[in-house]
Coordinates of C-alpha atoms and ligand atoms in Angstrom, one line a residue:
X1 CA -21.0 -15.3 -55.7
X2 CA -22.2 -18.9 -55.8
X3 CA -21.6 -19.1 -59.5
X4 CA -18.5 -17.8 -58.9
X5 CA -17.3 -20.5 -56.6
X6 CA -19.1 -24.1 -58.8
X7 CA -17.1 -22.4 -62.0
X8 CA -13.8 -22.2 -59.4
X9 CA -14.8 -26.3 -58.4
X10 CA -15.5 -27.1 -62.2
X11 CA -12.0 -25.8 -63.4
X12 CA -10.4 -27.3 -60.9
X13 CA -11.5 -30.9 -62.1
X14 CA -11.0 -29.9 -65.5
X15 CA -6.9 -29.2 -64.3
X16 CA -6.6 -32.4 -62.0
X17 CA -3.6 -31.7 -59.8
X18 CA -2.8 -28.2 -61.3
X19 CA -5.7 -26.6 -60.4
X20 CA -6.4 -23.3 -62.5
X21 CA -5.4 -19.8 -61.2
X22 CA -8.6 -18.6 -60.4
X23 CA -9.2 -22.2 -57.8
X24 CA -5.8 -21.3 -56.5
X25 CA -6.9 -18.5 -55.7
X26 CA -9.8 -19.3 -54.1
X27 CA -7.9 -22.0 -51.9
X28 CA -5.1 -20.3 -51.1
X29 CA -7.2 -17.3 -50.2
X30 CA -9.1 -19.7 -47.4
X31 CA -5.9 -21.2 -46.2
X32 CA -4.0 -17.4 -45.7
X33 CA -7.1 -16.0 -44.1
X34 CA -7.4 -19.4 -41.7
X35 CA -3.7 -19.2 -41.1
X36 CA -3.4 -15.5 -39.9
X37 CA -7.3 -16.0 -37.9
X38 CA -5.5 -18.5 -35.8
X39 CA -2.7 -16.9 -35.0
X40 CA 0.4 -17.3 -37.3
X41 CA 2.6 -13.9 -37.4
X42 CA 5.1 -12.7 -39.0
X43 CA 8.5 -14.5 -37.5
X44 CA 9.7 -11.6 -36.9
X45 CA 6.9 -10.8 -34.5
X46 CA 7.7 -13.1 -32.2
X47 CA 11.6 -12.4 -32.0
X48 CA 13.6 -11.6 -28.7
X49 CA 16.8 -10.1 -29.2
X50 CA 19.9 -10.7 -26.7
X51 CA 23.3 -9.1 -27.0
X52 CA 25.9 -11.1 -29.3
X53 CA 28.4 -11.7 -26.7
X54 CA 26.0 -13.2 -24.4
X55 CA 24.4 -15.2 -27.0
X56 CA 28.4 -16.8 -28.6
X57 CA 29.1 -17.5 -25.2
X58 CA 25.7 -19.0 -24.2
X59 CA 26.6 -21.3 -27.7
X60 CA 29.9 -22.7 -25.7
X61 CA 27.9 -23.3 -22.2
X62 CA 25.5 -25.5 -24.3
X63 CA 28.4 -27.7 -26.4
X64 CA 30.3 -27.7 -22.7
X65 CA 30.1 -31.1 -20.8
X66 CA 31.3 -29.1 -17.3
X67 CA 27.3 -28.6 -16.7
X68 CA 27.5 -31.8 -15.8
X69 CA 28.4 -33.0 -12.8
X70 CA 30.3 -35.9 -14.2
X71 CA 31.2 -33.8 -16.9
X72 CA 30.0 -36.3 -19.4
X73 CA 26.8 -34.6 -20.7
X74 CA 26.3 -31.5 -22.4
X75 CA 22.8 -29.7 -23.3
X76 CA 24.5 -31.0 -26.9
X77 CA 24.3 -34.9 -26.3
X78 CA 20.5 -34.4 -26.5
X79 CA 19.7 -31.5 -28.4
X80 CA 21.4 -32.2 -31.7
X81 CA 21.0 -30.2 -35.3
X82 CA 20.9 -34.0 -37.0
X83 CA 17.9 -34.5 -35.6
X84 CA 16.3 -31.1 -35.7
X85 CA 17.5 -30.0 -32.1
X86 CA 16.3 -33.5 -30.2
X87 CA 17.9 -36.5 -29.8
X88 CA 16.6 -39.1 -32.6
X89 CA 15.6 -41.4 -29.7
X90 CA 12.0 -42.5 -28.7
X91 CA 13.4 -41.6 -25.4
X92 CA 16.4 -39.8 -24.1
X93 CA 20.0 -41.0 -22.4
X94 CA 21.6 -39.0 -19.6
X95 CA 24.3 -38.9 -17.9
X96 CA 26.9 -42.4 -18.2
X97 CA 26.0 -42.4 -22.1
X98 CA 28.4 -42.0 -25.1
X99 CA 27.8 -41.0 -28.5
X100 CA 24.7 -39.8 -30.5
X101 CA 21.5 -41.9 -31.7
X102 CA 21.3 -45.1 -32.2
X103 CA 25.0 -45.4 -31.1
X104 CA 24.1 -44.3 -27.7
X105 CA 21.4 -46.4 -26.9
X106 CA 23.8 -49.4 -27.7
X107 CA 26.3 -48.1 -25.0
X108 CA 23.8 -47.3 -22.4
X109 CA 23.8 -44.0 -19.7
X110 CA 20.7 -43.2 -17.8
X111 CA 17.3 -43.8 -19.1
X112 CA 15.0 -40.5 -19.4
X113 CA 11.5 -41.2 -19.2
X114 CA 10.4 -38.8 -22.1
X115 CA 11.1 -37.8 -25.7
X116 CA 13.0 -34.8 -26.5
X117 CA 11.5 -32.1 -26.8
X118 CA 13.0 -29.8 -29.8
X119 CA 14.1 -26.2 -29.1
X120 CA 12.5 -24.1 -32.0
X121 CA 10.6 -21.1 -31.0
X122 CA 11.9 -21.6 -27.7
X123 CA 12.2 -18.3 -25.7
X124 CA 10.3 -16.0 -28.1
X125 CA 7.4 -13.8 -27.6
X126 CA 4.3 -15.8 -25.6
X127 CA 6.4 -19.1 -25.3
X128 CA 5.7 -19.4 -21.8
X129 CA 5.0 -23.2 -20.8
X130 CA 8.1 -25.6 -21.2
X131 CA 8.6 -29.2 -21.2
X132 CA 5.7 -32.1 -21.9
X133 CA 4.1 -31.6 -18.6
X134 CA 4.6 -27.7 -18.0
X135 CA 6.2 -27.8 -15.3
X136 CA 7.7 -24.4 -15.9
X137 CA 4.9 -21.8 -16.6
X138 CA 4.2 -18.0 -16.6
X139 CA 1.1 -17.0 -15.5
X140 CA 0.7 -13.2 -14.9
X141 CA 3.8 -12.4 -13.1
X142 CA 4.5 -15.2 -11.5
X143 CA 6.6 -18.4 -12.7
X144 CA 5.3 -22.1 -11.4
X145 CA 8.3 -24.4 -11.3
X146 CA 10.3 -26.6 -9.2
X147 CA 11.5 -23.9 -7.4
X148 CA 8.7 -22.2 -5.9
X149 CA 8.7 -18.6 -5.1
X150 CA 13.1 -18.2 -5.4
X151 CA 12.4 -19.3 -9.4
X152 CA 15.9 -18.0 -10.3
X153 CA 15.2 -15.7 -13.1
X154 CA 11.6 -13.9 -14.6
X155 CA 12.7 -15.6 -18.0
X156 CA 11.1 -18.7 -18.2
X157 CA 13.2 -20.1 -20.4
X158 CA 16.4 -19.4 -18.0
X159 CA 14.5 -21.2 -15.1
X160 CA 13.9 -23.8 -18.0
X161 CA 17.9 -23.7 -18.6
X162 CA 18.4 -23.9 -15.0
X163 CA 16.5 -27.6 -14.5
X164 CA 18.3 -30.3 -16.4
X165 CA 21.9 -30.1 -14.6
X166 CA 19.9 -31.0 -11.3
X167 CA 18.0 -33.7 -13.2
X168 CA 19.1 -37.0 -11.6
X169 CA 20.3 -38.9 -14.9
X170 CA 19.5 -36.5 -17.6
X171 CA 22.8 -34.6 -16.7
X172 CA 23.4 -35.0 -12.4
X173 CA 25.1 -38.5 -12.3
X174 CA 23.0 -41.5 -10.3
X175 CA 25.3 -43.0 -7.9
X176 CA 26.2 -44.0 -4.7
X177 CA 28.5 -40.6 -4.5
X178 CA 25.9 -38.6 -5.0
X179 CA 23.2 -40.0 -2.9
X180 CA 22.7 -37.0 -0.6
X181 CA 22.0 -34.8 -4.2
X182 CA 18.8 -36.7 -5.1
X183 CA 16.5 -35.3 -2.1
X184 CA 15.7 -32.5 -5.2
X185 CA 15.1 -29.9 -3.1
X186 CA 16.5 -26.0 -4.1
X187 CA 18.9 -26.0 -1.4
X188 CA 21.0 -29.3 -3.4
X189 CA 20.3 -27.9 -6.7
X190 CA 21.9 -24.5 -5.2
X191 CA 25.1 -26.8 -4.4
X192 CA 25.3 -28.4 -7.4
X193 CA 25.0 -25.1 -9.7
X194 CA 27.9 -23.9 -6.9
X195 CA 30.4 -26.6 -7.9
X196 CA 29.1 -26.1 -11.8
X197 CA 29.8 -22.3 -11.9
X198 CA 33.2 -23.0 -10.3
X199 CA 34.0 -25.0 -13.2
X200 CA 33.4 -21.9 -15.6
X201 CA 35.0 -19.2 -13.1
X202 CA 38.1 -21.6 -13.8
X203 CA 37.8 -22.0 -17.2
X204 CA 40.5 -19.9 -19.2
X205 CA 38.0 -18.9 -22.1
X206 CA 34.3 -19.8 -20.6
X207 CA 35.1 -17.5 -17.7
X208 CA 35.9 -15.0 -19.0
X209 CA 33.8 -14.6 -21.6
X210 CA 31.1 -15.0 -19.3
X211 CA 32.0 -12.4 -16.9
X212 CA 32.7 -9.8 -19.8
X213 CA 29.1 -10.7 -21.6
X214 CA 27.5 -10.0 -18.0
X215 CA 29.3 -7.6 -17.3
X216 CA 30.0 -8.4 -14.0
X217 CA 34.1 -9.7 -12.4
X218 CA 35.1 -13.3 -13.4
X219 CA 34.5 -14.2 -9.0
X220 CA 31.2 -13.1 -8.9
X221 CA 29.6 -15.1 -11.8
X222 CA 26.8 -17.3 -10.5
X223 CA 24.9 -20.2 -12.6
X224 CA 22.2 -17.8 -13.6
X225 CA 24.2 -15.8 -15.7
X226 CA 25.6 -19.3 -17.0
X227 CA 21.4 -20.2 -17.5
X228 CA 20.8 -16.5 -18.9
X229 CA 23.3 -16.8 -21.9
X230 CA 22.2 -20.5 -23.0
X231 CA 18.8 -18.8 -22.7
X232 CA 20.1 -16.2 -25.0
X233 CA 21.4 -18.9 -27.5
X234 CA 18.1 -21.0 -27.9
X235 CA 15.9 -17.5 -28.4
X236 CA 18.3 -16.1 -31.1
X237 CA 20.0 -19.5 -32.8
X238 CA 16.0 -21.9 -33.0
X239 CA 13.8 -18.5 -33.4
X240 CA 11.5 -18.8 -35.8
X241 CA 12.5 -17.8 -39.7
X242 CA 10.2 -17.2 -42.6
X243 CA 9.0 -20.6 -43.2
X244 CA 7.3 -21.4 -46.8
X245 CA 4.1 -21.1 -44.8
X246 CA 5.6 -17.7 -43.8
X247 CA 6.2 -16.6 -47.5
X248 CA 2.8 -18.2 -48.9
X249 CA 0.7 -16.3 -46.0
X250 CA 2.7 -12.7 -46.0
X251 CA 4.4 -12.3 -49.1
X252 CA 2.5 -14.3 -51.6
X253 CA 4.3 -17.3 -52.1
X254 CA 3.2 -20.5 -53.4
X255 CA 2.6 -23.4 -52.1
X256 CA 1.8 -27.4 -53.8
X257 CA -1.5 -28.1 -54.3
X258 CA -1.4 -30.9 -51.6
X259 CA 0.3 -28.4 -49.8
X260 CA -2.7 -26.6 -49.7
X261 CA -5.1 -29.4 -49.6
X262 CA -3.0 -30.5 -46.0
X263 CA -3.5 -26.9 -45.1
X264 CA -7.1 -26.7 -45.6
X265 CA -7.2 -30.0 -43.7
X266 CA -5.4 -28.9 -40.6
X267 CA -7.3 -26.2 -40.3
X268 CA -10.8 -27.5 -41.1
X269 CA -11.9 -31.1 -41.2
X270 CA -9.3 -32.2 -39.3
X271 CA -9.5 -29.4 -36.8
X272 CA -6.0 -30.1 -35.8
X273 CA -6.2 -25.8 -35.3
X274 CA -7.9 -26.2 -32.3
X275 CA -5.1 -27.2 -29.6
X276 CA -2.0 -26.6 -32.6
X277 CA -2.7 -22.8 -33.2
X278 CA -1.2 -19.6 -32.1
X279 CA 2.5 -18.5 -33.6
X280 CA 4.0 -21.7 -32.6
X281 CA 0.9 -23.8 -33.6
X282 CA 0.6 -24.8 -29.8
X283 CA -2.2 -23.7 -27.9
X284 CA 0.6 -24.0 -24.9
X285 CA -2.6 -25.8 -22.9
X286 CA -2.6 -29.3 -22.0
X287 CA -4.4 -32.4 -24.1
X288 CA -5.4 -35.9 -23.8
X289 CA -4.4 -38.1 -26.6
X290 CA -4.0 -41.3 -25.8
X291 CA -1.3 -41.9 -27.4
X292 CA 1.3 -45.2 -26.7
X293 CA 3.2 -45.6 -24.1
X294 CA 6.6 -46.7 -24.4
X295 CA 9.0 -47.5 -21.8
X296 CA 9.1 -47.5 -18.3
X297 CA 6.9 -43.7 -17.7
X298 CA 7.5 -41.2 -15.6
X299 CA 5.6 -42.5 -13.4
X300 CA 6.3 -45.8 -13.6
X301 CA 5.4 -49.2 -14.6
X302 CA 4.5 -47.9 -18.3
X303 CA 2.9 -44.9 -17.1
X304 CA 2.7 -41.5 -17.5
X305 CA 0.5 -39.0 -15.8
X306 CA 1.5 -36.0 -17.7
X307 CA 0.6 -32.8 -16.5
X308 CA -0.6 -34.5 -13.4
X309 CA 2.7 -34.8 -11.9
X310 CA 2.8 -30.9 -11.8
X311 CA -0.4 -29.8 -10.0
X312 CA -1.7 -33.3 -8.8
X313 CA -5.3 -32.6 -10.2
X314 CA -7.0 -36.0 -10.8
X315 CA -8.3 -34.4 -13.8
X316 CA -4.9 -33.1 -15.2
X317 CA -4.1 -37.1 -15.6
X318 CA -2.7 -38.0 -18.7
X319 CA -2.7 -34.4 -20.4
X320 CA 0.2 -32.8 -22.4
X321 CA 1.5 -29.9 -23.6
X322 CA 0.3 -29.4 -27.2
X323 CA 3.6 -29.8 -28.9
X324 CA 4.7 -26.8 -31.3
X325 CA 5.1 -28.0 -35.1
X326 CA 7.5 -26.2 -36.3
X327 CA 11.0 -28.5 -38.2
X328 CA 8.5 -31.1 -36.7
X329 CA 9.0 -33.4 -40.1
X330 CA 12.7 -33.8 -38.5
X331 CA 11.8 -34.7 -34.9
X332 CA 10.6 -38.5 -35.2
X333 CA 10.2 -40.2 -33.1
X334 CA 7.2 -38.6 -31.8
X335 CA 4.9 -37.7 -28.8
X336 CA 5.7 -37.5 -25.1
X337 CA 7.0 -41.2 -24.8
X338 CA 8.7 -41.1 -28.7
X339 CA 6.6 -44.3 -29.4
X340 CA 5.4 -43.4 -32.6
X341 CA 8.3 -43.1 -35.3
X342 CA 6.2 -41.8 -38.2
X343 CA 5.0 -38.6 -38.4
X344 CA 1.7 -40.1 -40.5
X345 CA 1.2 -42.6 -37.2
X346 CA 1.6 -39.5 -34.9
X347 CA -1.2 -37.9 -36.6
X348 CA -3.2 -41.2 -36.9
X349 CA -3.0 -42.1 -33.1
X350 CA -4.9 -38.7 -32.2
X351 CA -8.5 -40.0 -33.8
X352 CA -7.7 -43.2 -33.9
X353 CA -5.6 -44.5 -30.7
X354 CA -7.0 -48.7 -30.5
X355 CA -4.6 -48.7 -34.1
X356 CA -1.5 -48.5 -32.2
X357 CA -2.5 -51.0 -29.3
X358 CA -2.4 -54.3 -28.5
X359 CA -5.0 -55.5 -25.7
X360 CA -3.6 -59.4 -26.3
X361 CA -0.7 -58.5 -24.8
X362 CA -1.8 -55.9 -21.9
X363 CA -1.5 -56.5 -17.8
X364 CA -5.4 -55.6 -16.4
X365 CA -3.5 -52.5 -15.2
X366 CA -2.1 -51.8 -18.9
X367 CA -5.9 -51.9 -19.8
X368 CA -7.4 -49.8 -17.1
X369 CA -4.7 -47.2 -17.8
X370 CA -5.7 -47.2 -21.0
X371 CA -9.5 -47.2 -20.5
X372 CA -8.5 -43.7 -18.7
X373 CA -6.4 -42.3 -21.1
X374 CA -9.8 -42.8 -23.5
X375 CA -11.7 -41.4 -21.2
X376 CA -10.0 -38.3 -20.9
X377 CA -9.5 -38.5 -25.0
X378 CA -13.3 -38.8 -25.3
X379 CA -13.4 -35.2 -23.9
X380 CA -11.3 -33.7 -26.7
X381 CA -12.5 -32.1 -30.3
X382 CA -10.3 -34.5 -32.0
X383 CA -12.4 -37.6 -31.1
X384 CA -14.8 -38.5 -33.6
X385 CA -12.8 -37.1 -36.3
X386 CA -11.8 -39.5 -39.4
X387 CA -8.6 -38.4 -41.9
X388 CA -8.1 -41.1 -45.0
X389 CA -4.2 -41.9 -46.3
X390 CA -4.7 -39.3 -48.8
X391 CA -5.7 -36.7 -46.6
X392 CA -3.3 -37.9 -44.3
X393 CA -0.5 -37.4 -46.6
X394 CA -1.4 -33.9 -47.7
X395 CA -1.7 -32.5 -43.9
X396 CA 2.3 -34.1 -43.7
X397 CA 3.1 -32.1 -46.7
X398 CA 1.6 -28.8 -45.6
X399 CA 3.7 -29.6 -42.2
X400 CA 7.0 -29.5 -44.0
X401 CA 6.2 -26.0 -45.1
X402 CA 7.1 -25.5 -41.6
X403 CA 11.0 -27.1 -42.1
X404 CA 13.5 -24.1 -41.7
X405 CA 17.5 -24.5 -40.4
X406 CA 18.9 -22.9 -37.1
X407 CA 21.2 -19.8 -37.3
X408 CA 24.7 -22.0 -36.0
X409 CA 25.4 -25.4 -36.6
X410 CA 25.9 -27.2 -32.8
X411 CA 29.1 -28.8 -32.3
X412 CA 28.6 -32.5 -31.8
X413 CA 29.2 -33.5 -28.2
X414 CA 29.4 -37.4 -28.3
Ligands
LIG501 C1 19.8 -36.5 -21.5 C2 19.3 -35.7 -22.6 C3 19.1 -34.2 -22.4 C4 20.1 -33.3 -22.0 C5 21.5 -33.6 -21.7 C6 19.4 -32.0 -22.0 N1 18.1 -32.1 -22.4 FE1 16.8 -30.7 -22.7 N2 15.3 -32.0 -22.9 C7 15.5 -33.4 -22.8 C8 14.2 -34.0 -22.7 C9 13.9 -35.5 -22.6 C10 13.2 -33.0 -22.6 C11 11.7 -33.2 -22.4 C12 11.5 -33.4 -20.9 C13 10.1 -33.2 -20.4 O1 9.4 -32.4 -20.9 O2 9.8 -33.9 -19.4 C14 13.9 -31.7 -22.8 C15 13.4 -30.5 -22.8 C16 14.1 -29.3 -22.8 C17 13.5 -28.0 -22.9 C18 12.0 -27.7 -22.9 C19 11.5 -27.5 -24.3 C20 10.0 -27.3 -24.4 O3 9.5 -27.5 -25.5 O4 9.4 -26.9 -23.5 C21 14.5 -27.1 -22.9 C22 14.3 -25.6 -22.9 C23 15.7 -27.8 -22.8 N3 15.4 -29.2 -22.8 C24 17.0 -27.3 -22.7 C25 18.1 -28.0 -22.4 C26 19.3 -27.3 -21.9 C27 19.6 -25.8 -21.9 C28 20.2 -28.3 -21.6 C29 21.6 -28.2 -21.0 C30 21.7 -27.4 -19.8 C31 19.5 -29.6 -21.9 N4 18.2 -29.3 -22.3 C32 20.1 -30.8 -21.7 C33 16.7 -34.1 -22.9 C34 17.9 -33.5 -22.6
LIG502 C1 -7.1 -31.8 -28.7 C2 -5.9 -31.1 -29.0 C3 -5.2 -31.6 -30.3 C4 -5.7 -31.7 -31.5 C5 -7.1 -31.3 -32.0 C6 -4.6 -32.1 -32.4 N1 -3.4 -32.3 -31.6 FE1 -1.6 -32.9 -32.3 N2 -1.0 -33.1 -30.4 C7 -1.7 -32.7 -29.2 C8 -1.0 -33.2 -28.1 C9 -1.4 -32.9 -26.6 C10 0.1 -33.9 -28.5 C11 1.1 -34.7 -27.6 C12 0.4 -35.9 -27.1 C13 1.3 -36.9 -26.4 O1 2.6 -36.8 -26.4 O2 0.8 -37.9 -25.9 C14 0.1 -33.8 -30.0 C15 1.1 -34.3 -30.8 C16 1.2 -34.0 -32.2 C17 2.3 -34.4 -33.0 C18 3.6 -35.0 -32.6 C19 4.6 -33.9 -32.2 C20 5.8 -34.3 -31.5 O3 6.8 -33.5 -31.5 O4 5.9 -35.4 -31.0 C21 2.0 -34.0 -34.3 C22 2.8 -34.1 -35.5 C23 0.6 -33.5 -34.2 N3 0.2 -33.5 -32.9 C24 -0.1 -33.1 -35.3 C25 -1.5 -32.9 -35.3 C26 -2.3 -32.8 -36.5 C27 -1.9 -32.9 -37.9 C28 -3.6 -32.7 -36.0 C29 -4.9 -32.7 -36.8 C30 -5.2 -33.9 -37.6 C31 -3.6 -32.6 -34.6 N4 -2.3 -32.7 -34.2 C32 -4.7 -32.4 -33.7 C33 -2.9 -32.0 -29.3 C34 -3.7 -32.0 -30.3

């Protein structure tokens, strides 16, 4: 066996890049068996099927700027196929805005204090912890959100669906008019999705098409059968499809040679498989990694307590969902604030967080936030971890095996 594997290393200098069959073989061997012992599936496995009806009309509801209460903003202005389901933006722009990308931050709207998150995988088997900080999760039985125990639906995607019309600024207007809406509790969301549904019920074609997809009269529609169908159109439209990764790990398919190297990378010196793993390459627990912070934070004053601001544990402070990876290579700008632009900085920043800061410039409290956000970093199995350009390079190569396309295009809402 061990003369096997030097003559395997010797050939494989010998070939330079193109490595001989039988090192291949070897490689590729080690990067299939890593891939499926950590969790990737067929994509298949992880599909959820909804009826077709439910899922064209669910299409319409998400191009549709009535789920706004200004009707100005549709789940569309943010979650775009140009830009891999998100927004292009470091961070998003609600309600008062006007066109897409760059465009819209030059005409202005409401600022959202977080990146985009993309939609992919969204909604399939085991994807049950949405949004940076969580703040909708299945445990067990029960679903943790916003709305307590009356969480609208047992899909957590549809209570997902059900959260950004009664988001002040992402798509419920901020002004004076609507002053009495932004106490947040369940009972003003209930009003808002009342004067929302009404807009459908009215509508010649969205009504209807709704009612006959839910099988219910065109009067008694209510917003969660408007959530349930968008819910049906993320699962089916951003499911997962047979990526290259897919092909090399179940049907034999090749992959590059730095392909491979990134892949043998990911899952072993750079241990990046131990939060991104699983059939979405997300743990779906939360991490600290001290990445920058752009922008004004959700919690204000350039900061963001994360998952914090969802179960107001002192030691949740600063953590975040591990983000899935999938179409990742067409999501930039990344992480929670979208301060990084490259994907090669976004995997820098994890071991190597001083490289994107500037102390010179820093309030004390900049500093002692950061100082925390370290010393929650500290804690993880990514500190003390080193990748060089090269290695760098080939993990980005092995994540574009992960680039597929959506079923429908999105009709551009701008
Ligand atoms: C103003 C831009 C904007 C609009 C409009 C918008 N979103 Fe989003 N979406 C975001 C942002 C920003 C996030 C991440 C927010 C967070 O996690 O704090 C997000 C996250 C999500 C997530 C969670 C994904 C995950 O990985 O957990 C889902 C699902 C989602 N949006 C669906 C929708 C739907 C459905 C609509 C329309 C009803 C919609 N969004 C409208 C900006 C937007
Ligand atoms: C300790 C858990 C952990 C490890 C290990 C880890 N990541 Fe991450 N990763 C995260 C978290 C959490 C975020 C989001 C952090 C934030 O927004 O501040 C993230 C963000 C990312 C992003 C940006 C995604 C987006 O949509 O913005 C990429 C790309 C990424 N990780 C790749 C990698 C690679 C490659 C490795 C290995 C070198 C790795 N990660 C190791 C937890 C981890």
């Amino acid at each position: 066996m061990k003369f096997a594997t030097r003559a395997v290393f010797s050939l494989c200098l010998v070939g330079g890049s193109i490595c001989s069959a039988g090192a291949d073989d070897l490689r590729s061997r080690t990067l299939r068996n890593a891939a499926i012992t950590n969790g990737l599936i067929p994509a298949e496995g992880t599909h959820v099927s909804a009826p077709e009806p439910l899922i064209q009309v669910g299409k319409k509801l998400f191009e549709s700027r009535l789920l706004s209460l200004a009707e100005d903003t549709a789940c569309a202005s943010c979650h775009l196929d140009k830009f891999g389901s998100a927004d292009g933006l470091p961070i998003a722009i609600g309600t008062e805005g006007e066109g897409i990308g760059a465009e819209r931050v030059i005409r202005g709207g409401d600022i959202i204090p977080r990146n985009v998150l993309p939609l992919w995988g969204r909604g399939s088997k085991g994807f049950d912890v949405l949004f940076w900080d969580g703040k909708v999760k299945q445990t067990d039985s029960s679903i943790h959100s916003q709305f307590g125990d009356e969480a609208p639906s047992e899909d957590p995607l549809t209570v997902a669906v059900h959260l950004p019309p009664v988001e002040i600024g992402e798509m419920l207007i901020d002004n004076k008019s609507t002053l009495e809406l932004q106490t947040e509790t369940v009972e003003t969301a209930n009003s808002v999705y009342e004067v929302l549904i009404e807009r459908v019920r009215e509508d010649p074609e969205l009504g209807v098409a709704l009612a006959t997809a839910q099988e219910v009269s065109v009067a008694k529609l209510e917003f969660s059968h408007a959530a349930e169908a968008i819910a049906a159109f993320i699962r089916t439209n951003f499911r997962v499809k047979p990526t290259r990764l897919h092909d090399f790990v179940f049907r034999d398919g090749v992959l590059t040679p730095q392909a491979i190297k990134g892949g043998l990378i990911f899952y072993g010196k750079g241990n990046c498989v131990a939060c991104h793993n699983g059939p979405y390459f997300s743990d779906m627990e939360f991490h600290a990694i001290a990445s920058p912070q752009i922008g004004f934070g959700k919690n204000g004053f350039g900061v963001d307590y994360g998952r914090f601001n969802v179960t107001l544990d002192v030691s949740d402070r600063y953590l975040f969902r591990t983000p899935p990876l999938y179409n990742v290579a067409k999501t930039a700008p990344y992480m929670h604030s979208g301060s990084l632009p490259d994907l090669e900085d976004a995997i820098r920043t994890h071991y190597d967080p001083l490289l994107f800061t500037n102390p010179e410039g820093m309030t004390s409290l900049e500093r002692v936030d950061f100082y925390d956000r370290l010393k929650a970093w500290s804690q993880e199995s990514i500190s003390g971890i080193v990748l060089d350009d090269d290695e760098i390079t080939a993990v980005l190569r092995f994540l574009t095996t992960l680039n597929y396309e959506s079923d429908q295009p999105i009709e551009v809402v701008d």
